[in-house]
Amino acid sequence: MKILVCISNVPDTTSKINFAADNKEFDKNGVQFVINPWDEYALTRAIELKEAKGGSVTVINVGEADTEPNIRKALAIGADDAIRVNAHPKDAFFVAQQIAAVAKENNYDIILMGKESIDYNGSQVHNMVGELLSIPSVVPAFKLDMVDDTTARLEREIEGGKEVVEVKLPFVASAQQPMSEPRIPNMRGIMTARTKPLQVVEPTGAEAKSAYVNYSKPEKKGGVKMIDAENAGELITLLRNEAKVL
Amino acid sequence: MSVLVFVEGLNGEIKKSSLEAASYGNQVAKALGTSATAVAIGDVKEEALTQLGAQGISKVLFDGEQRLKQFVADAYVKVIAAAVQKEDAKVVVFSNSNIGASVGAKLAVRLNASLATNVTTLPKTEGAGFTVTRGVFSGKAFADVALTSDIKIVAIKKNSFDISSEGTGAATVESFSAGLTDADFALLPKETVMQDTSGGVLLQEAEVVVSGGRGLKGPENWHLIEDLAKELGAATACSKPVSDMDWRPHHEHVGQTGTTISPNLYIAVGISGAIQHLAGVNSSKVIVVINKDSEAPFFKAADYGIVGDAFEVVPKLIEAAKALDK
Ligand SMILES: Cc1cc2nc3c(=O)[nH]c(=O)nc-3n(C[C@H](O)[C@H](O)[C@H](O)COP(=O)(O)OP(=O)(O)OC[C@H]3O[C@@H](n4cnc5c(N)ncnc54)[C@H](O)[C@@H]3O)c2cc1C
Ligand SMILES: Nc1ncnc2c1ncn2[C@@H]1O[C@H](COP(=O)(O)O)[C@@H](O)[C@H]1O
């Protein structure tokens, strides 16, 4: 089974977010980048499936050279090889077109992604890739098992419940907790990752369909109003009469 | 040209988030000098749809096909794409729900359209432009994004827009079919399991959420959270360790790895306020924190706080809530 795992390179959740160039650009200064946490669930599940059924796991990232440490990390966790599409990820549609172009060349059985990237919070790329390749996308899945060599069974979250779907290969799915237990690379993994193939390809001429023109931060809260625990009931009155949310 | 709004149903009624989308769509239509039409699919009664008149929608295209009561992405996309064509829609409005975001992304590819999800403002349409603001970096920032294609699709963040009731009269419901075939239903779910939403309030749609963390010590104490939620008509939620330890079901956990919510009021009891937790709740309009440790980081993100033992404070809140006239 050939599995493609799409990883995005995002600021660690604990990072302070700042903007540069008059709020026109994200400021990378002092920010630590990690593999998008949701993508780690996808990556680990892909490796587990490979361990159980054989096959290969390829990771792909659309990004500039500074994403390579995290691509190497994915190789250290257990992917076999990697592709970097050498381009700034302009928007979800642009990224989806790059991934779809690579997938068309390679006939993957399963394309796994994360539920959403925690930087742009778009939750778009998986469905776009499915649509571009005319294959189903099952989003967001928290369980993925093979029924037999050609069919997978997934459980996906819906608002207020869950659904079980069976789908023939090939398909796209996005992963969320608790699809797998993300792994930490071990020493052997880190050593072998250095020699695993990382292919850099140039982007297709695809266009973006949106442009990020400005950034801002939420207004600071006015500070917290403390209520004495003895008179806790007063909170309810304040929520109704002052905050007007009850 | 026109504006098209996608309306979702739940148990026969229109979802609250779809009423927000309808209100939004009507405002966009007014700004562009046109009108808004709705397309409705799924588990919603025709009578309910007529009420969209209040949100300024005069016409609803409704595909009542039985199988559409469940979410089947391909079938939904086909119906909405046909409606876009019929209405010559240039702006399509969704709620940023599971379904809305999925269908929006597929539709964007099919219609060669621009898409913005998680949108928090009406569009700026000066000149020929179309720019919306969307939430990015898990609630830590906003980005203005210009949509450059001829057709624009926006999925609006839940609970970010008021439901208007300025419209008069009932909407007319027109039955609509996109000629769906069995092939469009290839991915019909094998099984659908709905959770027992405590008090019948769906977490993603709730205006008030009462949430508990490890400070509650064990699942046997959850009646405190549930009773307060019941008095306030709220949904219940929890922190990640609470669901990891199976004190509460997984789907209740909010945060970076759980559900993202933006209620009017979020009450956090015995939750420390780790950044991963805040990522799921920081766009709540009002945050209340109850924690016995005055140094708990959550107080920095709170609007109201009580330093105290949950086991003493929450019963007092329940009493006070009972005394409110509803
Ligand atoms: C990659 C990653 C992703 C994560 N994703 C999430 C996520 O999505 N959601 C999430 O919630 N967490 C997430 N976490 C975990 C997060 O970092 C915290 O560990 C977690 O939120 C802590 O949960 P808690 O506040 O319930 O428990 P604790 O941190 O143990 O806090 C308990 C609090 O209760 C207070 N307390 C104790 N007794 C009482 C009492 N009697 N009355 C009142 N207060 C009391 C304490 O003072 C303390 O502040 C993630 C972590 C990582 C690394
Ligand atoms: N630049 C990228 N390179 C590779 N995969 C990506 C990229 N951006 C997003 N993805 C994948 O698409 C998923 C959804 O991302 P998004 O639509 O941006 O929320 C992510 O979890 C990744 O798996």
mmCIF file with all atom_site columns, N, CA and C in Angstrom, chain B residues 276-311:
data_model
loop_
_atom_site.group_PDB
_atom_site.id
_atom_site.type_symbol
_atom_site.label_atom_id
_atom_site.label_alt_id
_atom_site.label_comp_id
_atom_site.label_asym_id
_atom_site.label_entity_id
_atom_site.label_seq_id
_atom_site.pdbx_PDB_ins_code
_atom_site.Cartn_x
_atom_site.Cartn_y
_atom_site.Cartn_z
_atom_site.occupancy
_atom_site.B_iso_or_equiv
_atom_site.pdbx_formal_charge
_atom_site.auth_seq_id
_atom_site.auth_comp_id
_atom_site.auth_asym_id
_atom_site.auth_atom_id
_atom_site.pdbx_PDB_model_num
ATOM 1   N N  . GLN B 1 276 ? -2.966  25.299 25.042 1.00 0.00 ? 276 GLN B N  1
ATOM 2   C CA . GLN B 1 276 ? -3.657  24.391 24.115 1.00 0.00 ? 276 GLN B CA 1
ATOM 3   C C  . GLN B 1 276 ? -5.157  24.353 24.400 1.00 0.00 ? 276 GLN B C  1
ATOM 4   N N  . HIS B 1 277 ? -5.509  24.567 25.650 1.00 0.00 ? 277 HIS B N  1
ATOM 5   C CA . HIS B 1 277 ? -6.937  24.629 25.983 1.00 0.00 ? 277 HIS B CA 1
ATOM 6   C C  . HIS B 1 277 ? -7.526  25.948 25.467 1.00 0.00 ? 277 HIS B C  1
ATOM 7   N N  . LEU B 1 278 ? -6.802  27.043 25.719 1.00 0.00 ? 278 LEU B N  1
ATOM 8   C CA . LEU B 1 278 ? -7.279  28.364 25.289 1.00 0.00 ? 278 LEU B CA 1
ATOM 9   C C  . LEU B 1 278 ? -7.514  28.423 23.788 1.00 0.00 ? 278 LEU B C  1
ATOM 10  N N  . ALA B 1 279 ? -6.685  27.690 23.027 1.00 0.00 ? 279 ALA B N  1
ATOM 11  C CA . ALA B 1 279 ? -6.813  27.719 21.569 1.00 0.00 ? 279 ALA B CA 1
ATOM 12  C C  . ALA B 1 279 ? -8.223  27.339 21.117 1.00 0.00 ? 279 ALA B C  1
ATOM 13  N N  . GLY B 1 280 ? -8.927  26.561 21.917 1.00 0.00 ? 280 GLY B N  1
ATOM 14  C CA . GLY B 1 280 ? -10.265 26.131 21.511 1.00 0.00 ? 280 GLY B CA 1
ATOM 15  C C  . GLY B 1 280 ? -11.386 27.023 22.012 1.00 0.00 ? 280 GLY B C  1
ATOM 16  N N  . VAL B 1 281 ? -11.063 27.932 22.938 1.00 0.00 ? 281 VAL B N  1
ATOM 17  C CA . VAL B 1 281 ? -12.138 28.699 23.582 1.00 0.00 ? 281 VAL B CA 1
ATOM 18  C C  . VAL B 1 281 ? -11.899 30.208 23.612 1.00 0.00 ? 281 VAL B C  1
ATOM 19  N N  . ASN B 1 282 ? -10.714 30.641 23.123 1.00 0.00 ? 282 ASN B N  1
ATOM 20  C CA . ASN B 1 282 ? -10.360 32.044 23.334 1.00 0.00 ? 282 ASN B CA 1
ATOM 21  C C  . ASN B 1 282 ? -11.214 33.036 22.548 1.00 0.00 ? 282 ASN B C  1
ATOM 22  N N  . SER B 1 283 ? -12.036 32.567 21.621 1.00 0.00 ? 283 SER B N  1
ATOM 23  C CA . SER B 1 283 ? -12.906 33.543 20.969 1.00 0.00 ? 283 SER B CA 1
ATOM 24  C C  . SER B 1 283 ? -14.309 33.546 21.571 1.00 0.00 ? 283 SER B C  1
ATOM 25  N N  . SER B 1 284 ? -14.471 32.935 22.735 1.00 0.00 ? 284 SER B N  1
ATOM 26  C CA . SER B 1 284 ? -15.737 33.069 23.469 1.00 0.00 ? 284 SER B CA 1
ATOM 27  C C  . SER B 1 284 ? -15.901 34.541 23.851 1.00 0.00 ? 284 SER B C  1
ATOM 28  N N  . LYS B 1 285 ? -17.144 35.037 23.838 1.00 0.00 ? 285 LYS B N  1
ATOM 29  C CA . LYS B 1 285 ? -17.304 36.476 24.095 1.00 0.00 ? 285 LYS B CA 1
ATOM 30  C C  . LYS B 1 285 ? -17.000 36.824 25.549 1.00 0.00 ? 285 LYS B C  1
ATOM 31  N N  . VAL B 1 286 ? -17.524 36.034 26.479 1.00 0.00 ? 286 VAL B N  1
ATOM 32  C CA . VAL B 1 286 ? -17.267 36.279 27.897 1.00 0.00 ? 286 VAL B CA 1
ATOM 33  C C  . VAL B 1 286 ? -16.745 34.983 28.513 1.00 0.00 ? 286 VAL B C  1
ATOM 34  N N  . ILE B 1 287 ? -15.635 35.086 29.253 1.00 0.00 ? 287 ILE B N  1
ATOM 35  C CA . ILE B 1 287 ? -15.044 33.898 29.877 1.00 0.00 ? 287 ILE B CA 1
ATOM 36  C C  . ILE B 1 287 ? -15.072 34.058 31.394 1.00 0.00 ? 287 ILE B C  1
ATOM 37  N N  . VAL B 1 288 ? -15.591 33.040 32.075 1.00 0.00 ? 288 VAL B N  1
ATOM 38  C CA . VAL B 1 288 ? -15.618 33.010 33.534 1.00 0.00 ? 288 VAL B CA 1
ATOM 39  C C  . VAL B 1 288 ? -14.695 31.889 33.994 1.00 0.00 ? 288 VAL B C  1
ATOM 40  N N  . VAL B 1 289 ? -13.831 32.179 34.953 1.00 0.00 ? 289 VAL B N  1
ATOM 41  C CA . VAL B 1 289 ? -12.907 31.158 35.453 1.00 0.00 ? 289 VAL B CA 1
ATOM 42  C C  . VAL B 1 289 ? -13.111 30.954 36.948 1.00 0.00 ? 289 VAL B C  1
ATOM 43  N N  . ILE B 1 290 ? -13.290 29.695 37.328 1.00 0.00 ? 290 ILE B N  1
ATOM 44  C CA . ILE B 1 290 ? -13.419 29.342 38.739 1.00 0.00 ? 290 ILE B CA 1
ATOM 45  C C  . ILE B 1 290 ? -12.286 28.380 39.064 1.00 0.00 ? 290 ILE B C  1
ATOM 46  N N  . ASN B 1 291 ? -11.381 28.817 39.933 1.00 0.00 ? 291 ASN B N  1
ATOM 47  C CA . ASN B 1 291 ? -10.192 28.008 40.207 1.00 0.00 ? 291 ASN B CA 1
ATOM 48  C C  . ASN B 1 291 ? -9.718  28.314 41.621 1.00 0.00 ? 291 ASN B C  1
ATOM 49  N N  . LYS B 1 292 ? -9.251  27.295 42.326 1.00 0.00 ? 292 LYS B N  1
ATOM 50  C CA . LYS B 1 292 ? -8.859  27.553 43.716 1.00 0.00 ? 292 LYS B CA 1
ATOM 51  C C  . LYS B 1 292 ? -7.479  28.210 43.793 1.00 0.00 ? 292 LYS B C  1
ATOM 52  N N  . ASP B 1 293 ? -6.764  28.198 42.660 1.00 0.00 ? 293 ASP B N  1
ATOM 53  C CA . ASP B 1 293 ? -5.416  28.778 42.639 1.00 0.00 ? 293 ASP B CA 1
ATOM 54  C C  . ASP B 1 293 ? -5.474  30.160 41.982 1.00 0.00 ? 293 ASP B C  1
ATOM 55  N N  . SER B 1 294 ? -5.189  31.210 42.761 1.00 0.00 ? 294 SER B N  1
ATOM 56  C CA . SER B 1 294 ? -5.305  32.565 42.208 1.00 0.00 ? 294 SER B CA 1
ATOM 57  C C  . SER B 1 294 ? -4.261  32.819 41.115 1.00 0.00 ? 294 SER B C  1
ATOM 58  N N  . GLU B 1 295 ? -3.243  31.949 41.038 1.00 0.00 ? 295 GLU B N  1
ATOM 59  C CA . GLU B 1 295 ? -2.191  32.111 40.020 1.00 0.00 ? 295 GLU B CA 1
ATOM 60  C C  . GLU B 1 295 ? -2.509  31.346 38.726 1.00 0.00 ? 295 GLU B C  1
ATOM 61  N N  . ALA B 1 296 ? -3.633  30.676 38.654 1.00 0.00 ? 296 ALA B N  1
ATOM 62  C CA . ALA B 1 296 ? -3.937  29.876 37.454 1.00 0.00 ? 296 ALA B CA 1
ATOM 63  C C  . ALA B 1 296 ? -3.905  30.779 36.217 1.00 0.00 ? 296 ALA B C  1
ATOM 64  N N  . PRO B 1 297 ? -3.191  30.355 35.161 1.00 0.00 ? 297 PRO B N  1
ATOM 65  C CA . PRO B 1 297 ? -3.043  31.217 33.974 1.00 0.00 ? 297 PRO B CA 1
ATOM 66  C C  . PRO B 1 297 ? -4.373  31.610 33.330 1.00 0.00 ? 297 PRO B C  1
ATOM 67  N N  . PHE B 1 298 ? -5.406  30.807 33.520 1.00 0.00 ? 298 PHE B N  1
ATOM 68  C CA . PHE B 1 298 ? -6.687  31.087 32.876 1.00 0.00 ? 298 PHE B CA 1
ATOM 69  C C  . PHE B 1 298 ? -7.237  32.458 33.280 1.00 0.00 ? 298 PHE B C  1
ATOM 70  N N  . PHE B 1 299 ? -6.918  32.923 34.509 1.00 0.00 ? 299 PHE B N  1
ATOM 71  C CA . PHE B 1 299 ? -7.457  34.219 34.947 1.00 0.00 ? 299 PHE B CA 1
ATOM 72  C C  . PHE B 1 299 ? -7.030  35.354 34.014 1.00 0.00 ? 299 PHE B C  1
ATOM 73  N N  . LYS B 1 300 ? -5.872  35.202 33.365 1.00 0.00 ? 300 LYS B N  1
ATOM 74  C CA . LYS B 1 300 ? -5.396  36.254 32.448 1.00 0.00 ? 300 LYS B CA 1
ATOM 75  C C  . LYS B 1 300 ? -6.294  36.383 31.225 1.00 0.00 ? 300 LYS B C  1
ATOM 76  N N  . ALA B 1 301 ? -6.980  35.308 30.893 1.00 0.00 ? 301 ALA B N  1
ATOM 77  C CA . ALA B 1 301 ? -7.843  35.334 29.703 1.00 0.00 ? 301 ALA B CA 1
ATOM 78  C C  . ALA B 1 301 ? -9.305  35.542 30.078 1.00 0.00 ? 301 ALA B C  1
ATOM 79  N N  . ALA B 1 302 ? -9.556  35.746 31.387 1.00 0.00 ? 302 ALA B N  1
ATOM 80  C CA . ALA B 1 302 ? -10.947 35.756 31.857 1.00 0.00 ? 302 ALA B CA 1
ATOM 81  C C  . ALA B 1 302 ? -11.528 37.157 31.921 1.00 0.00 ? 302 ALA B C  1
ATOM 82  N N  . ASP B 1 303 ? -12.864 37.227 31.862 1.00 0.00 ? 303 ASP B N  1
ATOM 83  C CA . ASP B 1 303 ? -13.576 38.476 32.094 1.00 0.00 ? 303 ASP B CA 1
ATOM 84  C C  . ASP B 1 303 ? -14.067 38.546 33.536 1.00 0.00 ? 303 ASP B C  1
ATOM 85  N N  . TYR B 1 304 ? -14.474 37.393 34.062 1.00 0.00 ? 304 TYR B N  1
ATOM 86  C CA . TYR B 1 304 ? -14.884 37.300 35.462 1.00 0.00 ? 304 TYR B CA 1
ATOM 87  C C  . TYR B 1 304 ? -14.164 36.120 36.086 1.00 0.00 ? 304 TYR B C  1
ATOM 88  N N  . GLY B 1 305 ? -13.793 36.268 37.348 1.00 0.00 ? 305 GLY B N  1
ATOM 89  C CA . GLY B 1 305 ? -13.098 35.165 38.004 1.00 0.00 ? 305 GLY B CA 1
ATOM 90  C C  . GLY B 1 305 ? -13.530 35.006 39.441 1.00 0.00 ? 305 GLY B C  1
ATOM 91  N N  . ILE B 1 306 ? -13.480 33.770 39.908 1.00 0.00 ? 306 ILE B N  1
ATOM 92  C CA . ILE B 1 306 ? -13.698 33.501 41.327 1.00 0.00 ? 306 ILE B CA 1
ATOM 93  C C  . ILE B 1 306 ? -12.569 32.594 41.788 1.00 0.00 ? 306 ILE B C  1
ATOM 94  N N  . VAL B 1 307 ? -11.827 33.039 42.796 1.00 0.00 ? 307 VAL B N  1
ATOM 95  C CA . VAL B 1 307 ? -10.823 32.170 43.388 1.00 0.00 ? 307 VAL B CA 1
ATOM 96  C C  . VAL B 1 307 ? -11.532 31.407 44.502 1.00 0.00 ? 307 VAL B C  1
ATOM 97  N N  . GLY B 1 308 ? -11.639 30.097 44.339 1.00 0.00 ? 308 GLY B N  1
ATOM 98  C CA . GLY B 1 308 ? -12.335 29.317 45.358 1.00 0.00 ? 308 GLY B CA 1
ATOM 99  C C  . GLY B 1 308 ? -12.430 27.864 44.974 1.00 0.00 ? 308 GLY B C  1
ATOM 100 N N  . ASP B 1 309 ? -12.896 27.085 45.910 1.00 0.00 ? 309 ASP B N  1
ATOM 101 C CA . ASP B 1 309 ? -13.038 25.650 45.712 1.00 0.00 ? 309 ASP B CA 1
ATOM 102 C C  . ASP B 1 309 ? -14.319 25.378 44.916 1.00 0.00 ? 309 ASP B C  1
ATOM 103 N N  . ALA B 1 310 ? -14.163 24.682 43.808 1.00 0.00 ? 310 ALA B N  1
ATOM 104 C CA . ALA B 1 310 ? -15.319 24.397 42.945 1.00 0.00 ? 310 ALA B CA 1
ATOM 105 C C  . ALA B 1 310 ? -16.452 23.742 43.717 1.00 0.00 ? 310 ALA B C  1
ATOM 106 N N  . PHE B 1 311 ? -16.097 22.918 44.683 1.00 0.00 ? 311 PHE B N  1
ATOM 107 C CA . PHE B 1 311 ? -17.126 22.166 45.402 1.00 0.00 ? 311 PHE B CA 1
ATOM 108 C C  . PHE B 1 311 ? -17.966 23.074 46.312 1.00 0.00 ? 311 PHE B C  1
#
